[in-house]
GROMACS .gro file of C-alpha atoms in nm:
model
  224
    1MET     CA    1  -1.418   1.380  -0.247
    2LYS     CA    2  -1.554   1.020  -0.118
    3GLU     CA    3  -1.419   0.966   0.181
    4VAL     CA    4  -1.478   0.574   0.362
    5SER     CA    5  -1.444   0.435   0.547
    6ILE     CA    6  -1.234   0.188   0.785
    7GLU     CA    7  -1.407  -0.167   0.971
    8PHE     CA    8  -1.218  -0.444   1.151
    9GLU     CA    9  -1.293  -0.756   1.206
   10PRO     CA   10  -1.224  -0.935   1.499
   11ALA     CA   11  -0.942  -1.160   1.377
   12ILE     CA   12  -0.790  -0.858   1.259
   13ALA     CA   13  -0.801  -0.710   1.556
   14ALA     CA   14  -0.689  -1.037   1.771
   15ALA     CA   15  -0.446  -1.112   1.471
   16ALA     CA   16  -0.294  -0.647   1.433
   17PRO     CA   17  -0.428  -0.531   1.796
   18GLY     CA   18  -0.206  -0.250   1.797
   19LEU     CA   19  -0.242  -0.195   1.368
   20VAL     CA   20  -0.337   0.127   1.262
   21VAL     CA   21  -0.494   0.251   0.953
   22VAL     CA   22  -0.359   0.607   0.809
   23ARG     CA   23  -0.679   0.685   0.521
   24ILE     CA   24  -0.563   0.973   0.266
   25ALA     CA   25  -0.884   1.063   0.026
   26ALA     CA   26  -0.817   1.303  -0.222
   27GLU     CA   27  -0.959   1.405  -0.513
   28VAL     CA   28  -0.644   1.410  -0.759
   29ALA     CA   29  -0.542   1.457  -1.160
   30ASN     CA   30  -0.307   1.124  -1.262
   31GLY     CA   31  -0.011   1.143  -1.540
   32PRO     CA   32   0.318   1.010  -1.673
   33THR     CA   33   0.568   1.039  -1.406
   34ASP     CA   34   0.687   1.342  -1.353
   35PRO     CA   35   1.085   1.370  -1.409
   36GLU     CA   36   1.194   1.531  -1.060
   37LEU     CA   37   0.963   1.238  -0.908
   38ARG     CA   38   1.140   1.006  -1.083
   39ARG     CA   39   1.439   1.100  -1.016
   40ALA     CA   40   1.340   1.123  -0.632
   41LEU     CA   41   1.264   0.737  -0.643
   42GLU     CA   42   1.580   0.634  -0.860
   43GLU     CA   43   1.765   0.827  -0.531
   44LEU     CA   44   1.606   0.740  -0.250
   45ALA     CA   45   1.633   0.384  -0.455
   46GLU     CA   46   2.050   0.401  -0.456
   47ARG     CA   47   2.035   0.508  -0.085
   48VAL     CA   48   1.763   0.144   0.037
   49GLU     CA   49   2.023  -0.049  -0.218
   50GLY     CA   50   2.363   0.155  -0.005
   51SER     CA   51   2.240   0.062   0.285
   52TYR     CA   52   2.044  -0.264   0.267
   53GLU     CA   53   2.185  -0.669   0.202
   54LEU     CA   54   1.895  -0.864   0.135
   55PRO     CA   55   1.886  -1.031   0.511
   56ASP     CA   56   1.860  -0.716   0.683
   57ILE     CA   57   1.449  -0.649   0.484
   58ASN     CA   58   1.254  -0.795   0.729
   59HIS     CA   59   1.368  -0.637   1.002
   60ARG     CA   60   1.251  -0.341   0.911
   61PRO     CA   61   0.986  -0.275   1.149
   62GLY     CA   62   0.705  -0.224   0.924
   63ILE     CA   63   0.773  -0.490   0.751
   64ALA     CA   64   0.881  -0.680   1.051
   65ALA     CA   65   0.489  -0.669   1.152
   66THR     CA   66   0.318  -0.725   0.842
   67ARG     CA   67   0.477  -1.022   0.798
   68ALA     CA   68   0.422  -1.151   1.187
   69ALA     CA   69   0.022  -1.075   1.154
   70TYR     CA   70   0.021  -1.285   0.812
   71LYS     CA   71   0.174  -1.565   1.005
   72ALA     CA   72  -0.109  -1.540   1.303
   73LEU     CA   73  -0.334  -1.564   1.059
   74GLY     CA   74  -0.169  -1.825   0.887
   75LYS     CA   75  -0.002  -1.744   0.601
   76GLU     CA   76   0.324  -1.801   0.474
   77PRO     CA   77   0.500  -1.459   0.416
   78ASN     CA   78   0.770  -1.558   0.207
   79ARG     CA   79   0.534  -1.697  -0.029
   80TYR     CA   80   0.283  -1.447  -0.103
   81ARG     CA   81   0.547  -1.146  -0.009
   82PRO     CA   82   0.376  -0.806   0.166
   83ALA     CA   83   0.402  -0.526  -0.149
   84GLN     CA   84   0.663  -0.335   0.031
   85GLU     CA   85   0.874  -0.590   0.075
   86GLN     CA   86   0.850  -0.693  -0.266
   87LEU     CA   87   0.971  -0.385  -0.405
   88MET     CA   88   1.277  -0.372  -0.135
   89ARG     CA   89   1.415  -0.677  -0.261
   90ARG     CA   90   1.367  -0.561  -0.595
   91ILE     CA   91   1.603  -0.327  -0.551
   92VAL     CA   92   1.837  -0.501  -0.366
   93ASN     CA   93   1.875  -0.742  -0.614
   94GLY     CA   94   1.993  -0.448  -0.865
   95LYS     CA   95   1.698  -0.434  -1.051
   96GLY     CA   96   1.582  -0.166  -1.015
   97LEU     CA   97   1.275   0.038  -0.982
   98TYR     CA   98   0.962   0.013  -1.273
   99PHE     CA   99   0.740   0.380  -1.305
  100ILE     CA  100   0.356   0.363  -1.336
  101ASP     CA  101   0.215   0.691  -1.346
  102ASN     CA  102   0.218   1.006  -1.102
  103LEU     CA  103  -0.007   0.825  -0.864
  104VAL     CA  104   0.151   0.491  -0.799
  105ASP     CA  105   0.489   0.590  -0.790
  106VAL     CA  106   0.425   0.805  -0.525
  107CYS     CA  107   0.251   0.591  -0.362
  108ASN     CA  108   0.524   0.313  -0.407
  109TYR     CA  109   0.784   0.628  -0.315
  110VAL     CA  110   0.594   0.633   0.052
  111SER     CA  111   0.577   0.258   0.036
  112ILE     CA  112   0.985   0.248   0.024
  113ALA     CA  113   1.043   0.506   0.246
  114SER     CA  114   0.801   0.421   0.521
  115GLY     CA  115   0.833   0.033   0.530
  116TYR     CA  116   0.473  -0.011   0.519
  117ALA     CA  117   0.226  -0.186   0.265
  118ILE     CA  118  -0.015   0.031   0.110
  119GLY     CA  119  -0.360   0.016  -0.108
  120ALA     CA  120  -0.449   0.256  -0.341
  121PHE     CA  121  -0.816   0.252  -0.488
  122ASP     CA  122  -0.948   0.427  -0.732
  123SER     CA  123  -1.257   0.558  -0.491
  124ASP     CA  124  -1.562   0.589  -0.793
  125LYS     CA  125  -1.513   0.234  -0.806
  126ILE     CA  126  -1.519   0.117  -0.481
  127GLN     CA  127  -1.899  -0.030  -0.392
  128GLY     CA  128  -2.045   0.171  -0.111
  129ASP     CA  129  -1.893   0.432   0.212
  130ARG     CA  130  -1.682   0.129   0.396
  131LEU     CA  131  -1.387  -0.106   0.341
  132VAL     CA  132  -1.348  -0.390   0.570
  133LEU     CA  133  -1.075  -0.503   0.675
  134GLY     CA  134  -1.049  -0.938   0.731
  135VAL     CA  135  -0.949  -1.239   0.634
  136GLY     CA  136  -0.894  -1.399   0.302
  137ARG     CA  137  -1.110  -1.696   0.319
  138ALA     CA  138  -1.011  -2.004   0.083
  139GLY     CA  139  -1.141  -2.037  -0.253
  140GLU     CA  140  -1.231  -1.664  -0.210
  141PRO     CA  141  -1.173  -1.530  -0.565
  142TYR     CA  142  -0.944  -1.202  -0.627
  143GLU     CA  143  -0.723  -1.087  -0.927
  144GLY     CA  144  -0.427  -0.865  -0.832
  145ILE     CA  145  -0.305  -0.648  -1.058
  146GLY     CA  146  -0.113  -0.772  -1.318
  147ARG     CA  147  -0.088  -1.116  -1.127
  148GLY     CA  148  -0.366  -1.288  -1.176
  149LEU     CA  149  -0.645  -1.497  -0.947
  150ILE     CA  150  -0.426  -1.539  -0.613
  151ASN     CA  151  -0.453  -1.702  -0.274
  152ILE     CA  152  -0.532  -1.524  -0.065
  153GLU     CA  153  -0.712  -1.752   0.225
  154GLY     CA  154  -0.551  -1.640   0.562
  155MET     CA  155  -0.429  -1.366   0.393
  156PRO     CA  156  -0.567  -0.996   0.561
  157VAL     CA  157  -0.785  -0.853   0.269
  158TYR     CA  158  -1.024  -0.569   0.277
  159ARG     CA  159  -1.340  -0.578   0.169
  160ASP     CA  160  -1.658  -0.324  -0.048
  161ALA     CA  161  -1.963  -0.434  -0.036
  162ALA     CA  162  -1.897  -0.636  -0.389
  163GLY     CA  163  -1.611  -0.847  -0.249
  164GLY     CA  164  -1.154  -0.749  -0.145
  165VAL     CA  165  -0.994  -0.539  -0.326
  166GLY     CA  166  -0.658  -0.505  -0.113
  167THR     CA  167  -0.426  -0.670   0.041
  168PRO     CA  168  -0.101  -0.627   0.132
  169THR     CA  169   0.021  -0.820  -0.106
  170SER     CA  170  -0.158  -0.664  -0.416
  171ASP     CA  171  -0.466  -0.415  -0.494
  172ASN     CA  172  -0.758  -0.546  -0.708
  173GLU     CA  173  -0.833  -0.512  -1.066
  174ARG     CA  174  -1.113  -0.395  -1.006
  175THR     CA  175  -1.058  -0.102  -0.811
  176LYS     CA  176  -0.637  -0.035  -0.939
  177ILE     CA  177  -0.575   0.303  -0.970
  178ILE     CA  178  -0.574   0.434  -1.350
  179ALA     CA  179  -0.511   0.747  -1.622
  180ASP     CA  180  -0.843   0.843  -1.587
  181THR     CA  181  -0.844   0.849  -1.145
  182ARG     CA  182  -0.986   1.184  -1.064
  183ASN     CA  183  -1.075   1.016  -0.700
  184LEU     CA  184  -0.835   0.875  -0.436
  185THR     CA  185  -0.838   0.621  -0.153
  186VAL     CA  186  -0.547   0.532   0.008
  187CYS     CA  187  -0.475   0.285   0.367
  188VAL     CA  188  -0.197   0.271   0.455
  189ASN     CA  189  -0.110  -0.005   0.694
  190ILE     CA  190   0.087  -0.001   1.006
  191TYR     CA  191   0.089  -0.345   1.193
  192GLY     CA  192   0.436  -0.193   1.353
  193GLU     CA  193   0.531   0.083   1.356
  194GLU     CA  194   0.882   0.228   1.205
  195MET     CA  195   0.804   0.583   1.028
  196PRO     CA  196   0.526   0.754   1.272
  197PRO     CA  197   0.170   0.803   1.095
  198ALA     CA  198   0.136   1.112   1.165
  199ASP     CA  199   0.468   1.160   0.960
  200VAL     CA  200   0.368   0.897   0.668
  201ALA     CA  201   0.051   1.089   0.656
  202ARG     CA  202   0.246   1.415   0.525
  203LEU     CA  203   0.452   1.268   0.308
  204TYR     CA  204   0.223   1.127   0.092
  205ALA     CA  205  -0.048   1.449   0.142
  206ASP     CA  206   0.273   1.689  -0.021
  207LEU     CA  207   0.339   1.462  -0.287
  208LEU     CA  208   0.007   1.383  -0.326
  209ARG     CA  209  -0.027   1.833  -0.405
  210ARG     CA  210   0.310   1.833  -0.598
  211TYR     CA  211   0.251   1.583  -0.793
  212CYS     CA  212  -0.113   1.482  -0.861
  213ALA     CA  213  -0.258   1.841  -0.868
  214ALA     CA  214  -0.466   1.737  -0.533
  215GLY     CA  215  -0.651   2.042  -0.283
  216GLU     CA  216  -0.717   1.929  -0.011
  217VAL     CA  217  -0.648   1.599   0.184
  218ALA     CA  218  -0.811   1.429   0.397
  219VAL     CA  219  -0.610   1.269   0.708
  220GLU     CA  220  -0.836   1.017   0.934
  221MET     CA  221  -0.670   0.727   1.149
  222PHE     CA  222  -0.859   0.361   1.218
  223ARG     CA  223  -0.775   0.082   1.468
  224PRO     CA  224  -0.972  -0.240   1.571
   0.00000   0.00000   0.00000
């Protein structure tokens, strides 16, 4: 199992002093979305659709705090919405959820349930033994998953030794989860608390064991 450490640039500490990153690492087996996981996601989506109107979404504590961090760093969150907000809006707009595979869908389940943006990476594609959370620079190349090149200037971004791998808006194609992913690194980004960090770590670990054949799940919490 590969366990990377998390470090923070001073600008992140200044913009989000209360940030907590829950880093989860595990050896896993991926596969097509399990029918039970699909039903759980559909039930969660039904609860969300019945509980929220569009204006309510940005008031969820985890989403509101992520948006506030974007603004503090000079990024407009309405143009580059955090992923958990994107998922919530998709559900409330009646578009339903898409299903990818067990690893991605576990990530989406926890993100919707907790209100947090989550980076999920293939550990074997991470270069080096640490991720540094900093701020996107002007002209910095970044290929979002299924989105092509995106402008990450002013956006929180995890970098490994080769460059950017994850932002709250989109993870990078270079380190994305695929069918053959065997080693997983997850960063749950808690800019403002909604679900307690220990609870979100426990939920994620339980789902990895149930649907992704995880054995030992290593959890560590990092703060700026």
